[in-house]
Short mmCIF file of C-alpha atoms in Angstrom, two decimals:
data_model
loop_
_atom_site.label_atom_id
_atom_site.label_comp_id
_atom_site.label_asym_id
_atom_site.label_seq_id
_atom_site.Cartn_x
_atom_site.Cartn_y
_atom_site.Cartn_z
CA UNK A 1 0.00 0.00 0.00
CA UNK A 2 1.55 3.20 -0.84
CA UNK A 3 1.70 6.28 1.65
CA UNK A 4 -1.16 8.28 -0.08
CA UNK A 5 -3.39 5.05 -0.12
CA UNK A 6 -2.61 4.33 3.79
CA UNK A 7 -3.51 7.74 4.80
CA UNK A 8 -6.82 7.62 2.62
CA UNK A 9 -7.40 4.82 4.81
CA UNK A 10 -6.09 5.75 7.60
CA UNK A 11 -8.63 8.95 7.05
CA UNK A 12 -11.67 7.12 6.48
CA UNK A 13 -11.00 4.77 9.28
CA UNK A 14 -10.56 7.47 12.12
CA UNK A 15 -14.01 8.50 11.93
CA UNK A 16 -16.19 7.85 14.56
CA UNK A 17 -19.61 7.14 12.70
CA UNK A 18 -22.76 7.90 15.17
CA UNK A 19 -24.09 4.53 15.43
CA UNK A 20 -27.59 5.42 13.63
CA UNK A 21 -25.82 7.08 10.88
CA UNK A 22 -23.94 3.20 11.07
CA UNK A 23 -26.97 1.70 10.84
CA UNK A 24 -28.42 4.02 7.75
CA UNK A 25 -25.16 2.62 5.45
CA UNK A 26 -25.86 -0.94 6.45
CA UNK A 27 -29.06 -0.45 5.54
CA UNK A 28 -28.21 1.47 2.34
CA UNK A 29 -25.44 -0.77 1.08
CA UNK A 30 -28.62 -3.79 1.55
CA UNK A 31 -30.94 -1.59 -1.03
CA UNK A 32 -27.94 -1.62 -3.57
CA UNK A 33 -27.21 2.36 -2.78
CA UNK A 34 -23.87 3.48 -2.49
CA UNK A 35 -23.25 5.52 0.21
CA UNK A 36 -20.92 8.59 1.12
CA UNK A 37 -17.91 7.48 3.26
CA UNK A 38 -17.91 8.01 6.79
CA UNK A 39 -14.61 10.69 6.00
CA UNK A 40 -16.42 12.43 3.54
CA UNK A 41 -19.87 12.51 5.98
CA UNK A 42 -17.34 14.10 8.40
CA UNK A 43 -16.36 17.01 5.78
CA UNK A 44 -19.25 17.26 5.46
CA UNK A 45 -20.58 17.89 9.14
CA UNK A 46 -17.87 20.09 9.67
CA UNK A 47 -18.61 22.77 6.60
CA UNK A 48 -22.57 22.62 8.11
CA UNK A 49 -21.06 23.69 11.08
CA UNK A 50 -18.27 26.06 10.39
CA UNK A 51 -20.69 27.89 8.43
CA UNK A 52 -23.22 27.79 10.72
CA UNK A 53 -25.87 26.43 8.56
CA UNK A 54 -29.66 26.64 8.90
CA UNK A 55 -30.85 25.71 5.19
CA UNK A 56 -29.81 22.67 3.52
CA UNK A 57 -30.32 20.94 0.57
CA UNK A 58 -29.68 17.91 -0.34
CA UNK A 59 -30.02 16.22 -4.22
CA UNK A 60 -30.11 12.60 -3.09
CA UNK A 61 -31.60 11.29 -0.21
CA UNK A 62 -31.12 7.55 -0.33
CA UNK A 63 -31.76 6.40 3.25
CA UNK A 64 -30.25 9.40 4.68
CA UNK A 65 -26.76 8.85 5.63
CA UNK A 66 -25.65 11.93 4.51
CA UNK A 67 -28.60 14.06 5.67
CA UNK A 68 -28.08 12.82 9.03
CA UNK A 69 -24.20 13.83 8.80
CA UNK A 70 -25.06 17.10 7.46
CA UNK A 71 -27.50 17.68 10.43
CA UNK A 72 -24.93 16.80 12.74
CA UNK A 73 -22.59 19.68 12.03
CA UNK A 74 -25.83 21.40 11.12
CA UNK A 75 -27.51 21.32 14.73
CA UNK A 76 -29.81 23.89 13.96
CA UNK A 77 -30.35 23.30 10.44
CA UNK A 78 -32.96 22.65 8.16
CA UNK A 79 -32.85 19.77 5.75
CA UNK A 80 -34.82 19.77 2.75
CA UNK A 81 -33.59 16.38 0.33
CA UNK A 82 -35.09 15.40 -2.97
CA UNK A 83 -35.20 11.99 -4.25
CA UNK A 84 -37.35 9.67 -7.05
CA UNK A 85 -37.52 6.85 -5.05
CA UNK A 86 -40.17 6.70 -2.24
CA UNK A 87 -39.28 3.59 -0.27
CA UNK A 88 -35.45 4.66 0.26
CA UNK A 89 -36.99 8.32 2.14
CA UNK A 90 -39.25 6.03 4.32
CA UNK A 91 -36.15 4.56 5.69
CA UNK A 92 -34.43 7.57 5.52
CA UNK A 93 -37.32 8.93 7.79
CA UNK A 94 -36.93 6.38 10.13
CA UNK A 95 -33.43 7.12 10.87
CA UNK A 96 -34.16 10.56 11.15
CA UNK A 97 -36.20 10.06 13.93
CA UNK A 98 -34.04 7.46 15.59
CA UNK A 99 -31.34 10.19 15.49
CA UNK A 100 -34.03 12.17 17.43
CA UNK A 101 -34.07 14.98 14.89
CA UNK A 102 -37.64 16.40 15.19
CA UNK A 103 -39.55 16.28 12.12
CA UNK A 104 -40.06 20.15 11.29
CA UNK A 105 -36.42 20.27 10.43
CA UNK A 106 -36.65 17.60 7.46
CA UNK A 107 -38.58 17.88 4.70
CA UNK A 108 -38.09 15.18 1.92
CA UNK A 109 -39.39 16.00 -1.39
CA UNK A 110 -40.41 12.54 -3.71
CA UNK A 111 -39.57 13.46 -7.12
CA UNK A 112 -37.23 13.79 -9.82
CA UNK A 113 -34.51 16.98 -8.73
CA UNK A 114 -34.49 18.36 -12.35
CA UNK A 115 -37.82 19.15 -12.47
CA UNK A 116 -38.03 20.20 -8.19
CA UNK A 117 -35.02 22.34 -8.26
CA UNK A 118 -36.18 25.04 -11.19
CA UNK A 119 -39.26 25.63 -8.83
CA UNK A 120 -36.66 26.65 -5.22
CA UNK A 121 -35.55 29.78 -3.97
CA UNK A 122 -32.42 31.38 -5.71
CA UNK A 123 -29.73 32.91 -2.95
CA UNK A 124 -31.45 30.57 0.09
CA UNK A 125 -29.52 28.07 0.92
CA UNK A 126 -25.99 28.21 3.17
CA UNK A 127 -24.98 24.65 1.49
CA UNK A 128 -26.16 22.12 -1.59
CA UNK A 129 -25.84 18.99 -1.20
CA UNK A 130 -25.57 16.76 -4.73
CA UNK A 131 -25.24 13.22 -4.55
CA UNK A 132 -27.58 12.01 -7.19
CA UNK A 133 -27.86 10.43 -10.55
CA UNK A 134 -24.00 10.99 -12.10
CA UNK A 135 -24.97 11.49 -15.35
CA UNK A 136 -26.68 14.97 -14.85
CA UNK A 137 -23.84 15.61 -12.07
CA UNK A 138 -23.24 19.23 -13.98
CA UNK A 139 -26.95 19.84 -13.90
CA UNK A 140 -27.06 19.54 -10.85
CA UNK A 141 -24.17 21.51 -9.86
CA UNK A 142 -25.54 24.80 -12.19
CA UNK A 143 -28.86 24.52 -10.07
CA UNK A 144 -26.91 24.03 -6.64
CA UNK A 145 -25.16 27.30 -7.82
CA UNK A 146 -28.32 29.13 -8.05
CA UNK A 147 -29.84 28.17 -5.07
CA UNK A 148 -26.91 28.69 -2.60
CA UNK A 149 -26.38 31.91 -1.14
CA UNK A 150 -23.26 34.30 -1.67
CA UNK A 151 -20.73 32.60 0.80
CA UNK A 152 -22.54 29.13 0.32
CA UNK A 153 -21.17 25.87 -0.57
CA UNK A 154 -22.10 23.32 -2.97
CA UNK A 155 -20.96 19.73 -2.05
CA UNK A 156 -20.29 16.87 -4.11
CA UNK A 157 -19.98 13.37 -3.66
CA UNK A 158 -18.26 10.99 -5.20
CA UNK A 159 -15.98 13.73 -7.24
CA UNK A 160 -13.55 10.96 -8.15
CA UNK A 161 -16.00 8.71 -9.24
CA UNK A 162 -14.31 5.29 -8.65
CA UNK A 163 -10.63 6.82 -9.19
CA UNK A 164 -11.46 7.18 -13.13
CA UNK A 165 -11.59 11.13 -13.09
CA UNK A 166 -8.05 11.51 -12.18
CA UNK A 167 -7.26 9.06 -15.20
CA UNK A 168 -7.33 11.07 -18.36
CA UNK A 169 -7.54 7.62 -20.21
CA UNK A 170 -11.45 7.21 -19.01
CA UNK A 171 -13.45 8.88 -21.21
CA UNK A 172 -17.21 7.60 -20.39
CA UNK A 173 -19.83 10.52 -19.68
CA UNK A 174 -19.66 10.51 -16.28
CA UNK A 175 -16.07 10.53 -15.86
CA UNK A 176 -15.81 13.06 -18.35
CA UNK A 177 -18.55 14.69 -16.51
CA UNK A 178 -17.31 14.93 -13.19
CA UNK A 179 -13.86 15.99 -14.97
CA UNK A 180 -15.28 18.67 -16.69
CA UNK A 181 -16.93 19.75 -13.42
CA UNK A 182 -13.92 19.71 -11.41
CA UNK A 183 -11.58 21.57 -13.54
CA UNK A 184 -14.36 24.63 -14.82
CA UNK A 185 -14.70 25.42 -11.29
CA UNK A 186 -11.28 25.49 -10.88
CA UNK A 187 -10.65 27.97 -13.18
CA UNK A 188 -14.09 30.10 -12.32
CA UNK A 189 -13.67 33.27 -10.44
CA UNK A 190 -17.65 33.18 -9.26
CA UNK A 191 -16.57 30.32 -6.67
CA UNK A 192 -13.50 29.59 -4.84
CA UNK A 193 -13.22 24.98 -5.06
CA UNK A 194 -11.09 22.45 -3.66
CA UNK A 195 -11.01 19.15 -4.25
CA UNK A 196 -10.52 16.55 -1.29
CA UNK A 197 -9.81 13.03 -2.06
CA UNK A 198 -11.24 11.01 0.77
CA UNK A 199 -13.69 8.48 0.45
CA UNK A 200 -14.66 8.67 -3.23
CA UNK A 201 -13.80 12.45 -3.37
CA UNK A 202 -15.74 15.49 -2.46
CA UNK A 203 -15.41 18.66 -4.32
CA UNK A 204 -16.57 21.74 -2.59
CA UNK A 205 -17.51 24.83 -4.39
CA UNK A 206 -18.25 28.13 -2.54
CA UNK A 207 -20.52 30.86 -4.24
CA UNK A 208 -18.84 34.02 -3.89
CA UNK A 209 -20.33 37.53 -3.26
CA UNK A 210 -21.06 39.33 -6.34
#
């Protein structure tokens, strides 16, 4: 194992996963759903809280793994997650109020996100959540841009996508995708970026003030 690959590990492996949160990726990896990594639930947490965050939204419920880490940085927070598939928020729900998150600060949306999203406030939200469908990942991203305040962040999962976007010999759509992504932001002067690579990678993109 090389030294980059031991501390990935060595990253994910540190975190202390709440043990609901534990049970919500047990219960995700059973439904076939692939969920964030503990190490990039605990980025996660900690942007919610460093900025203080009281509107979130999140592209991607599954069974809520990473709403519940974004509400644990995010103690005040509300959550509002979109998703097509009805039976994965159920569960999500559950968790939620196993965690002992009241149910005024969750509101999960059944439907698909490209046709929610057009329809939500622009300049609301302190941080956007995408971890959805891969192939509209840039979609997604543009809509997350609008709807995030100046000085809010836009979070994606799985910016690495498997280790093939780092690989300029992949060229399928979504690694091209999530390429394209990383490196336009990079070069944007709307946001500031940066792209961490634990877990599966999670780029973060922060909407400056105009």
């Amino acid at each position: 194992m090389s030294d980059k690959e031991s501390n990935w590990k060595f990253a994910d492996e540190i975190v202390v996963e709440p043990e609901v949160i534990a049970r919500a990726r047990q219960q995700s990896l059973e439904l076939g759903i692939d969920p964030i990594a503990p190490s990039v639930g605990a980025q996660a947490a900690v942007v919610a809280a460093a900025t203080d965050a009281s509107s979130i939204v999140e592209i991607g419920t599954g069974v809520g793994v990473s709403g519940l880490w974004l509400l644990t940085g995010g103690t005040h927070a509300t959550l509002t997650s979109i998703d097509s598939e009805l039976d994965h928020q159920q569960h999500a729900r559950t968790f939620f109020t196993e965690a002992g998150i009241q149910s005024n600060r969750v509101r999960l949306i059944t439907g698909r996100a490209l046709d929610v999203l057009p329809r939500m406030n622009e300049n609301s939200y302190d941080i956007v959540f995408v971890d959805a469908d891969p192939q509209s990942v840039i979609e997604y991203v543009e809509h997350g841009l609008r709807l995030a305040r100046p000085g809010g962040t836009v979070l994606v999962a799985h910016a690495l996508w498997k280790g093939r976007v780092s690989d300029p010999a992949q060229r399928d759509d979504v690694a091209t995708g999530f390429r394209t992504l990383v490196t336009e932001t990079a070069a944007s002067g709307a946001v500031v970026s940066a792209l961490s690579p634990v877990g599966d990678g999670l780029l973060q993109i922060t909407k400056l003030s105009e």
